[in-house]
mmCIF file of C-alpha atoms and ligand atoms in Angstrom:
data_model
loop_
_atom_site.group_PDB
_atom_site.id
_atom_site.type_symbol
_atom_site.label_atom_id
_atom_site.label_comp_id
_atom_site.label_asym_id
_atom_site.label_seq_id
_atom_site.Cartn_x
_atom_site.Cartn_y
_atom_site.Cartn_z
ATOM 1 C CA MET A 1273 10.026 11.828 21.923
ATOM 2 C CA ALA A 1274 11.918 11.208 18.769
ATOM 3 C CA VAL A 1275 14.496 8.335 18.627
ATOM 4 C CA LYS A 1276 17.784 8.643 17.310
ATOM 5 C CA THR A 1277 19.390 5.918 15.393
ATOM 6 C CA GLN A 1278 22.973 6.225 13.600
ATOM 7 C CA SER A 1279 21.729 8.679 10.920
ATOM 8 C CA LEU A 1280 17.883 8.637 11.145
ATOM 9 C CA THR A 1281 15.487 10.332 13.800
ATOM 10 C CA ILE A 1282 12.226 8.266 14.298
ATOM 11 C CA ARG A 1283 9.105 9.725 16.063
ATOM 12 C CA ARG A 1284 6.021 7.511 16.314
ATOM 13 C CA VAL A 1285 2.740 9.026 15.300
ATOM 14 C CA ALA A 1286 0.594 6.351 16.450
ATOM 15 C CA GLY A 1287 0.007 3.353 18.722
ATOM 16 C CA ALA A 1288 -0.224 0.560 16.120
ATOM 17 C CA LEU A 1289 1.613 2.021 13.313
ATOM 18 C CA GLY A 1290 3.003 4.927 11.273
ATOM 19 C CA ALA A 1291 6.767 7.024 12.197
ATOM 20 C CA GLU A 1292 8.175 10.072 10.842
ATOM 21 C CA ILE A 1293 11.675 10.020 9.799
ATOM 22 C CA GLY A 1294 14.033 13.007 10.001
ATOM 23 C CA GLY A 1295 17.406 13.532 9.060
ATOM 24 C CA VAL A 1296 17.829 11.785 5.503
ATOM 25 C CA ASP A 1297 17.478 13.573 1.840
ATOM 26 C CA LEU A 1298 15.878 11.201 -0.285
ATOM 27 C CA SER A 1299 17.205 12.578 -3.545
ATOM 28 C CA ALA A 1300 20.894 12.035 -2.246
ATOM 29 C CA ASP A 1301 22.852 8.792 -3.322
ATOM 30 C CA LEU A 1302 22.665 7.299 -0.047
ATOM 31 C CA SER A 1303 25.010 4.501 1.540
ATOM 32 C CA ASP A 1304 23.654 1.269 1.986
ATOM 33 C CA ALA A 1305 23.723 1.837 5.629
ATOM 34 C CA VAL A 1306 21.379 4.094 5.679
ATOM 35 C CA ILE A 1307 18.943 2.542 3.378
ATOM 36 C CA ALA A 1308 19.186 -0.488 5.569
ATOM 37 C CA GLU A 1309 18.145 1.699 8.611
ATOM 38 C CA ILE A 1310 15.203 3.190 6.375
ATOM 39 C CA ARG A 1311 14.110 -0.700 5.637
ATOM 40 C CA GLN A 1312 14.314 -1.692 9.239
ATOM 41 C CA ALA A 1313 12.184 1.513 10.191
ATOM 42 C CA LEU A 1314 9.483 0.406 7.479
ATOM 43 C CA VAL A 1315 9.423 -3.003 8.941
ATOM 44 C CA GLU A 1316 9.276 -2.076 12.470
ATOM 45 C CA HIS A 1317 6.834 0.816 11.886
ATOM 46 C CA GLN A 1318 4.721 -0.457 9.042
ATOM 47 C CA VAL A 1319 4.523 2.925 7.220
ATOM 48 C CA ILE A 1320 7.079 5.619 7.312
ATOM 49 C CA PHE A 1321 6.869 9.392 6.351
ATOM 50 C CA PHE A 1322 9.268 12.136 5.514
ATOM 51 C CA ARG A 1323 8.818 15.422 5.245
ATOM 52 C CA ASP A 1324 10.715 18.541 3.116
ATOM 53 C CA GLN A 1325 11.873 16.127 0.381
ATOM 54 C CA ALA A 1326 12.389 17.311 -3.507
ATOM 55 C CA LEU A 1327 12.224 14.497 -5.727
ATOM 56 C CA THR A 1328 12.816 14.478 -9.447
ATOM 57 C CA PRO A 1329 10.908 11.201 -10.970
ATOM 58 C CA ALA A 1330 14.687 9.989 -11.760
ATOM 59 C CA GLN A 1331 15.552 10.334 -8.171
ATOM 60 C CA GLN A 1332 12.400 8.757 -6.924
ATOM 61 C CA VAL A 1333 13.143 5.870 -8.949
ATOM 62 C CA ARG A 1334 16.659 5.500 -7.653
ATOM 63 C CA PHE A 1335 15.680 5.768 -4.046
ATOM 64 C CA GLY A 1336 12.749 3.233 -4.559
ATOM 65 C CA ALA A 1337 15.042 0.655 -6.340
ATOM 66 C CA ARG A 1338 17.187 0.574 -3.271
ATOM 67 C CA PHE A 1339 14.386 -1.775 -2.281
ATOM 68 C CA GLY A 1340 13.690 -4.086 -4.837
ATOM 69 C CA PRO A 1341 12.793 -4.036 -8.533
ATOM 70 C CA LEU A 1342 10.134 -1.473 -9.595
ATOM 71 C CA ASN A 1343 6.883 -2.692 -10.487
ATOM 72 C CA ILE A 1344 5.112 -1.291 -13.782
ATOM 73 C CA HIS A 1345 1.744 -1.296 -12.997
ATOM 74 C CA PRO A 1346 -0.376 -3.522 -15.501
ATOM 75 C CA TYR A 1347 -3.552 -0.996 -15.642
ATOM 76 C CA VAL A 1348 -2.422 2.445 -14.895
ATOM 77 C CA ALA A 1349 -0.282 4.242 -17.341
ATOM 78 C CA GLY A 1350 3.303 5.185 -16.099
ATOM 79 C CA MET A 1351 4.827 8.650 -16.733
ATOM 80 C CA ALA A 1352 6.630 9.105 -19.906
ATOM 81 C CA GLY A 1353 10.415 8.163 -19.872
ATOM 82 C CA HIS A 1354 9.646 6.504 -16.181
ATOM 83 C CA PRO A 1355 7.050 3.610 -16.711
ATOM 84 C CA GLU A 1356 7.606 2.759 -13.017
ATOM 85 C CA VAL A 1357 6.265 6.081 -11.741
ATOM 86 C CA MET A 1358 2.493 6.537 -11.787
ATOM 87 C CA GLU A 1359 0.903 9.816 -11.387
ATOM 88 C CA ILE A 1360 -1.999 9.951 -9.263
ATOM 89 C CA ILE A 1361 -3.419 13.068 -10.132
ATOM 90 C CA LYS A 1362 -7.341 14.213 -9.371
ATOM 91 C CA GLU A 1363 -8.076 17.351 -11.023
ATOM 92 C CA PRO A 1364 -10.768 19.759 -9.579
ATOM 93 C CA GLU A 1365 -13.251 18.636 -11.960
ATOM 94 C CA ASP A 1366 -12.611 14.916 -11.393
ATOM 95 C CA ARG A 1367 -15.019 13.330 -9.353
ATOM 96 C CA THR A 1368 -13.330 9.722 -7.987
ATOM 97 C CA ASN A 1369 -10.022 9.687 -6.624
ATOM 98 C CA PHE A 1370 -7.552 6.685 -7.179
ATOM 99 C CA GLY A 1371 -6.938 4.442 -4.281
ATOM 100 C CA GLY A 1372 -10.016 5.667 -2.353
ATOM 101 C CA GLY A 1373 -11.219 2.113 -0.536
ATOM 102 C CA TRP A 1374 -9.268 0.238 1.708
ATOM 103 C CA HIS A 1375 -6.658 -1.739 -0.032
ATOM 104 C CA SER A 1376 -3.089 -3.155 -0.069
ATOM 105 C CA ASP A 1377 -1.410 -2.357 -3.412
ATOM 106 C CA MET A 1378 -1.023 -5.228 -6.136
ATOM 107 C CA SER A 1379 -2.525 -8.340 -4.054
ATOM 108 C CA PHE A 1380 -4.169 -8.909 -7.163
ATOM 109 C CA LEU A 1381 -0.845 -10.140 -8.760
ATOM 110 C CA GLU A 1382 1.186 -13.595 -8.334
ATOM 111 C CA THR A 1383 3.979 -11.477 -6.640
ATOM 112 C CA PRO A 1384 2.233 -8.971 -4.735
ATOM 113 C CA ALA A 1385 4.365 -5.516 -4.305
ATOM 114 C CA ILE A 1386 6.314 -5.205 -0.777
ATOM 115 C CA GLY A 1387 6.214 -1.639 -0.655
ATOM 116 C CA SER A 1388 5.192 1.717 -2.092
ATOM 117 C CA ILE A 1389 6.576 5.251 -2.060
ATOM 118 C CA LEU A 1390 4.353 8.035 -2.605
ATOM 119 C CA TYR A 1391 5.598 11.423 -3.143
ATOM 120 C CA GLY A 1392 3.387 14.671 -2.763
ATOM 121 C CA LEU A 1393 3.752 17.335 -5.331
ATOM 122 C CA GLU A 1394 0.329 19.256 -5.112
ATOM 123 C CA ILE A 1395 -1.653 19.127 -2.144
ATOM 124 C CA PRO A 1396 -5.284 20.431 -1.527
ATOM 125 C CA GLU A 1397 -5.719 23.357 0.907
ATOM 126 C CA TYR A 1398 -7.304 20.959 2.943
ATOM 127 C CA GLY A 1399 -8.566 17.447 2.895
ATOM 128 C CA GLY A 1400 -6.553 14.644 0.608
ATOM 129 C CA ASP A 1401 -4.920 12.778 3.815
ATOM 130 C CA THR A 1402 -4.111 9.252 3.634
ATOM 131 C CA LEU A 1403 -5.245 6.519 6.007
ATOM 132 C CA PHE A 1404 -3.502 3.529 6.961
ATOM 133 C CA ALA A 1405 -4.541 0.553 8.897
ATOM 134 C CA SER A 1406 -2.019 -2.182 10.554
ATOM 135 C CA GLN A 1407 -2.964 -5.677 9.457
ATOM 136 C CA ALA A 1408 -0.607 -6.751 12.157
ATOM 137 C CA ALA A 1409 -2.399 -5.158 15.044
ATOM 138 C CA ALA A 1410 -5.536 -6.314 13.408
ATOM 139 C CA TYR A 1411 -4.398 -10.145 13.483
ATOM 140 C CA ASP A 1412 -2.829 -9.495 17.069
ATOM 141 C CA ALA A 1413 -6.400 -8.535 18.064
ATOM 142 C CA LEU A 1414 -7.932 -11.690 16.797
ATOM 143 C CA SER A 1415 -9.038 -14.829 19.033
ATOM 144 C CA PRO A 1416 -6.921 -17.774 19.339
ATOM 145 C CA GLY A 1417 -9.775 -19.518 17.989
ATOM 146 C CA LEU A 1418 -10.108 -17.069 14.798
ATOM 147 C CA LYS A 1419 -6.640 -17.046 14.454
ATOM 148 C CA ALA A 1420 -6.156 -21.229 14.151
ATOM 149 C CA THR A 1421 -8.924 -21.193 11.597
ATOM 150 C CA LEU A 1422 -7.583 -18.574 9.437
ATOM 151 C CA GLU A 1423 -4.040 -19.944 9.363
ATOM 152 C CA GLY A 1424 -5.169 -22.460 7.326
ATOM 153 C CA LEU A 1425 -6.860 -20.601 4.833
ATOM 154 C CA ARG A 1426 -5.882 -19.110 1.419
ATOM 155 C CA ALA A 1427 -7.979 -16.436 -0.449
ATOM 156 C CA VAL A 1428 -8.275 -15.510 -3.948
ATOM 157 C CA HIS A 1429 -7.148 -12.150 -4.992
ATOM 158 C CA SER A 1430 -8.028 -10.288 -8.487
ATOM 159 C CA ALA A 1431 -8.107 -7.083 -10.169
ATOM 160 C CA GLY A 1432 -11.120 -7.953 -11.756
ATOM 161 C CA ARG A 1433 -13.699 -6.141 -9.785
ATOM 162 C CA GLU A 1434 -11.657 -2.762 -9.382
ATOM 163 C CA TYR A 1435 -10.229 -2.237 -12.548
ATOM 164 C CA SER A 1436 -13.408 -3.678 -14.626
ATOM 165 C CA ALA A 1437 -15.572 -1.153 -16.296
ATOM 166 C CA GLY A 1438 -17.639 0.590 -13.271
ATOM 167 C CA GLY A 1439 -14.747 -0.510 -10.911
ATOM 168 C CA HIS A 1440 -13.217 2.545 -8.648
ATOM 169 C CA SER A 1441 -9.675 2.081 -9.913
ATOM 170 C CA ALA A 1442 -10.582 2.154 -13.622
ATOM 171 C CA GLN A 1443 -12.857 5.264 -13.262
ATOM 172 C CA LYS A 1444 -12.319 8.085 -15.927
ATOM 173 C CA ARG A 1445 -9.934 10.572 -14.449
ATOM 174 C CA LYS A 1446 -8.972 13.911 -16.649
ATOM 175 C CA SER A 1447 -5.096 13.094 -16.187
ATOM 176 C CA MET A 1448 -4.785 9.468 -15.512
ATOM 177 C CA SER A 1449 -4.802 6.727 -18.037
ATOM 178 C CA VAL A 1450 -6.204 3.450 -16.625
ATOM 179 C CA VAL A 1451 -7.518 0.259 -18.787
ATOM 180 C CA GLU A 1452 -10.064 -1.913 -18.127
ATOM 181 C CA ALA A 1453 -8.777 -5.421 -17.151
ATOM 182 C CA GLU A 1454 -12.357 -6.514 -18.011
ATOM 183 C CA GLY A 1455 -12.062 -10.717 -18.482
ATOM 184 C CA ALA A 1456 -7.876 -10.271 -18.705
ATOM 185 C CA ALA A 1457 -7.485 -10.206 -14.766
ATOM 186 C CA GLY A 1458 -6.146 -13.371 -13.646
ATOM 187 C CA GLU A 1459 -6.620 -14.938 -10.229
ATOM 188 C CA PHE A 1460 -3.940 -15.397 -7.690
ATOM 189 C CA VAL A 1461 -4.126 -17.315 -4.296
ATOM 190 C CA HIS A 1462 -2.380 -15.803 -1.262
ATOM 191 C CA PRO A 1463 -2.211 -16.930 2.809
ATOM 192 C CA VAL A 1464 -4.962 -15.407 4.646
ATOM 193 C CA VAL A 1465 -2.319 -14.957 7.685
ATOM 194 C CA LEU A 1466 0.699 -13.677 5.816
ATOM 195 C CA THR A 1467 3.995 -14.129 8.206
ATOM 196 C CA HIS A 1468 6.544 -10.993 7.281
ATOM 197 C CA PRO A 1469 9.725 -12.237 5.651
ATOM 198 C CA GLU A 1470 11.860 -9.869 7.643
ATOM 199 C CA SER A 1471 10.264 -9.567 11.160
ATOM 200 C CA GLY A 1472 8.383 -12.917 11.516
ATOM 201 C CA ARG A 1473 5.330 -10.980 12.546
ATOM 202 C CA LYS A 1474 1.937 -12.304 11.566
ATOM 203 C CA ALA A 1475 -0.398 -10.030 9.470
ATOM 204 C CA LEU A 1476 -4.004 -10.330 7.809
ATOM 205 C CA TYR A 1477 -3.830 -10.446 4.100
ATOM 206 C CA VAL A 1478 -7.171 -10.008 2.645
ATOM 207 C CA ASN A 1479 -8.619 -6.681 1.407
ATOM 208 C CA PRO A 1480 -11.797 -5.417 0.260
ATOM 209 C CA ALA A 1481 -10.545 -4.038 -3.055
ATOM 210 C CA PHE A 1482 -8.995 -7.480 -4.439
ATOM 211 C CA THR A 1483 -9.859 -10.322 -2.352
ATOM 212 C CA MET A 1484 -12.562 -12.483 -3.976
ATOM 213 C CA ARG A 1485 -13.191 -15.273 -1.799
ATOM 214 C CA PHE A 1486 -11.704 -17.903 0.494
ATOM 215 C CA GLU A 1487 -9.668 -20.910 -1.806
ATOM 216 C CA GLY A 1488 -12.179 -23.460 -1.956
ATOM 217 C CA TRP A 1489 -15.329 -21.386 -0.877
ATOM 218 C CA SER A 1490 -17.870 -19.882 -2.746
ATOM 219 C CA ARG A 1491 -18.198 -16.242 -2.807
ATOM 220 C CA ARG A 1492 -21.628 -16.662 -0.572
ATOM 221 C CA GLU A 1493 -20.088 -18.791 1.712
ATOM 222 C CA SER A 1494 -16.592 -16.548 1.988
ATOM 223 C CA LYS A 1495 -18.452 -13.122 2.385
ATOM 224 C CA PRO A 1496 -19.768 -13.192 6.101
ATOM 225 C CA LEU A 1497 -16.181 -14.334 7.348
ATOM 226 C CA LEU A 1498 -14.307 -11.503 4.657
ATOM 227 C CA ASP A 1499 -17.082 -8.859 5.792
ATOM 228 C CA PHE A 1500 -16.115 -9.569 9.498
ATOM 229 C CA LEU A 1501 -12.402 -9.380 8.872
ATOM 230 C CA PHE A 1502 -12.950 -6.207 6.797
ATOM 231 C CA GLU A 1503 -14.555 -4.501 9.410
ATOM 232 C CA HIS A 1504 -12.311 -5.815 12.117
ATOM 233 C CA ALA A 1505 -9.258 -4.598 10.155
ATOM 234 C CA ARG A 1506 -9.941 -0.785 9.935
ATOM 235 C CA TYR A 1507 -10.797 -0.553 13.922
ATOM 236 C CA GLU A 1508 -9.940 2.907 14.617
ATOM 237 C CA ALA A 1509 -7.276 1.917 17.266
ATOM 238 C CA PHE A 1510 -5.344 0.085 14.261
ATOM 239 C CA THR A 1511 -4.994 2.985 12.056
ATOM 240 C CA CYS A 1512 -2.914 6.325 11.523
ATOM 241 C CA ARG A 1513 -3.524 9.464 9.281
ATOM 242 C CA PHE A 1514 -1.139 11.284 7.115
ATOM 243 C CA ALA A 1515 -1.784 14.728 6.432
ATOM 244 C CA TRP A 1516 0.165 15.631 3.297
ATOM 245 C CA ALA A 1517 2.319 18.793 2.375
ATOM 246 C CA PRO A 1518 4.173 19.606 -1.030
ATOM 247 C CA GLY A 1519 7.221 17.453 -0.536
ATOM 248 C CA SER A 1520 6.114 14.866 1.803
ATOM 249 C CA VAL A 1521 6.618 11.005 1.117
ATOM 250 C CA ALA A 1522 4.791 8.085 2.641
ATOM 251 C CA PHE A 1523 6.457 4.660 2.515
ATOM 252 C CA TRP A 1524 4.281 1.864 3.454
ATOM 253 C CA ASP A 1525 4.544 -1.909 3.860
ATOM 254 C CA ASN A 1526 1.877 -3.541 1.685
ATOM 255 C CA ARG A 1527 2.173 -7.187 3.431
ATOM 256 C CA GLN A 1528 1.241 -5.355 6.783
ATOM 257 C CA VAL A 1529 -0.673 -2.362 6.069
ATOM 258 C CA TRP A 1530 -3.768 -1.077 4.038
ATOM 259 C CA HIS A 1531 -4.243 2.057 2.975
ATOM 260 C CA PHE A 1532 -7.204 4.613 1.926
ATOM 261 C CA ALA A 1533 -6.863 7.899 0.034
ATOM 262 C CA LEU A 1534 -9.524 10.315 1.257
ATOM 263 C CA ASN A 1535 -11.873 11.823 -1.433
ATOM 264 C CA ASP A 1536 -12.916 15.202 0.678
ATOM 265 C CA TYR A 1537 -11.440 17.919 -1.411
ATOM 266 C CA PRO A 1538 -13.889 18.465 -4.070
ATOM 267 C CA GLY A 1539 -12.670 21.188 -6.606
ATOM 268 C CA GLN A 1540 -8.988 20.919 -5.672
ATOM 269 C CA ARG A 1541 -6.207 19.316 -7.327
ATOM 270 C CA ARG A 1542 -3.837 16.794 -5.911
ATOM 271 C CA HIS A 1543 -0.783 15.634 -7.203
ATOM 272 C CA MET A 1544 1.137 12.823 -6.178
ATOM 273 C CA ARG A 1545 3.735 10.348 -7.709
ATOM 274 C CA ARG A 1546 4.136 6.680 -6.561
ATOM 275 C CA VAL A 1547 6.720 4.002 -7.352
ATOM 276 C CA THR A 1548 5.938 0.472 -6.133
ATOM 277 C CA VAL A 1549 8.589 -2.025 -4.823
ATOM 278 C CA ASP A 1550 8.474 -5.704 -5.669
ATOM 279 C CA PRO A 1551 10.171 -8.424 -4.026
ATOM 280 C CA ARG A 1552 13.672 -9.694 -5.008
ATOM 281 C CA PRO A 1553 13.768 -13.004 -6.307
ATOM 282 C CA SER A 1554 16.295 -13.909 -3.245
ATOM 283 C CA GLU A 1555 13.441 -12.765 -1.183
ATOM 284 C CA LEU A 1556 10.655 -15.130 -2.700
ATOM 285 C CA ALA A 1557 13.564 -17.777 -2.532
ATOM 286 C CA ARG A 1558 14.009 -17.309 1.422
ATOM 287 C CA ALA A 1559 10.134 -17.284 2.041
ATOM 288 C CA GLY A 1560 10.605 -20.999 1.035
ATOM 289 C CA ALA A 1561 7.996 -20.697 -2.257
ATOM 290 C CA LYS A 1562 6.515 -18.489 -4.528
ATOM 291 C CA ALA A 1563 4.377 -15.843 -3.186
ATOM 292 C CA ALA A 1564 1.279 -17.056 -4.682
ATOM 293 C CA THR A 1565 -0.376 -19.786 -7.276
ATOM 294 C CA ALA A 1566 -2.326 -19.097 -9.964
ATOM 295 C CA ILE A 1567 -5.318 -20.640 -10.309
HETATM 296 C C1 SIN B 852 -2.697 4.625 -3.561
HETATM 297 O O1 SIN B 852 -3.542 3.930 -3.480
HETATM 298 O O2 SIN B 852 -1.547 4.083 -3.871
HETATM 299 C C2 SIN B 852 -3.091 6.063 -3.357
HETATM 300 C C3 SIN B 852 -2.862 6.691 -2.072
HETATM 301 C C4 SIN B 852 -3.069 8.275 -2.143
HETATM 302 O O3 SIN B 852 -3.249 8.932 -2.910
HETATM 303 O O4 SIN B 852 -3.004 8.601 -0.946
#
């Protein structure tokens, strides 16, 4: 059953997260009130979906910028004239896709992105869905004992593995230009349990792509607990799955959601455009501290 807010219709798509939003044209110059309703839906449902949109790169940038400054990816080239727009393209002859593993966007940065807005232009006839997993639901399901242990921990994140030669993200794809990070990727520390600055809800904040170890622990010591969390965090009941059509948009909250782009459409083309929203300086200040500390 869809719920009607002032301007939107909201229909939940799964138990843990996800809602399809109707009644809004994202290419329009939306009022502050509508943007606030979309933001509230994002925080509450963790990932929100829109159908039948038509967005030029400039319109996607304008919509994204209503939620915060837009990120320019350090390793993936942006569109000519729109450096904030990342084109995610898998050509029929490409073997690896981009984003084909569970992750939270940009957790490898000192100030990770709060949200990502992905717009589908060309969608394979079958396959190419995106999976999402609620890290808030994953946290809620832990025992009080493990929650207490994790509360005190921080974890080290880096792009070093994913974006180095041989890393999944740095694989050569015909229509995407990705530079290798090699030794240049820094390491940044984030809390293992993140308290959402807008909802106050807690979520796990480690992911298999970018989390290297717990702060003050060796990799070997960290591995068993990280492996447990990575497996726990993608339990089916914490997930939802989005089947794209041309004109679909997914907007996810990286502070409480993992995502995974399925690579099950060999020989077909998939073309998406993403803008990624950073926190505003005032949001970092409200959180009481910088989001991360360089080590
Ligand atoms: C990404 O990780 O941002 C890509 C997701 C997708 O293409 O479905």
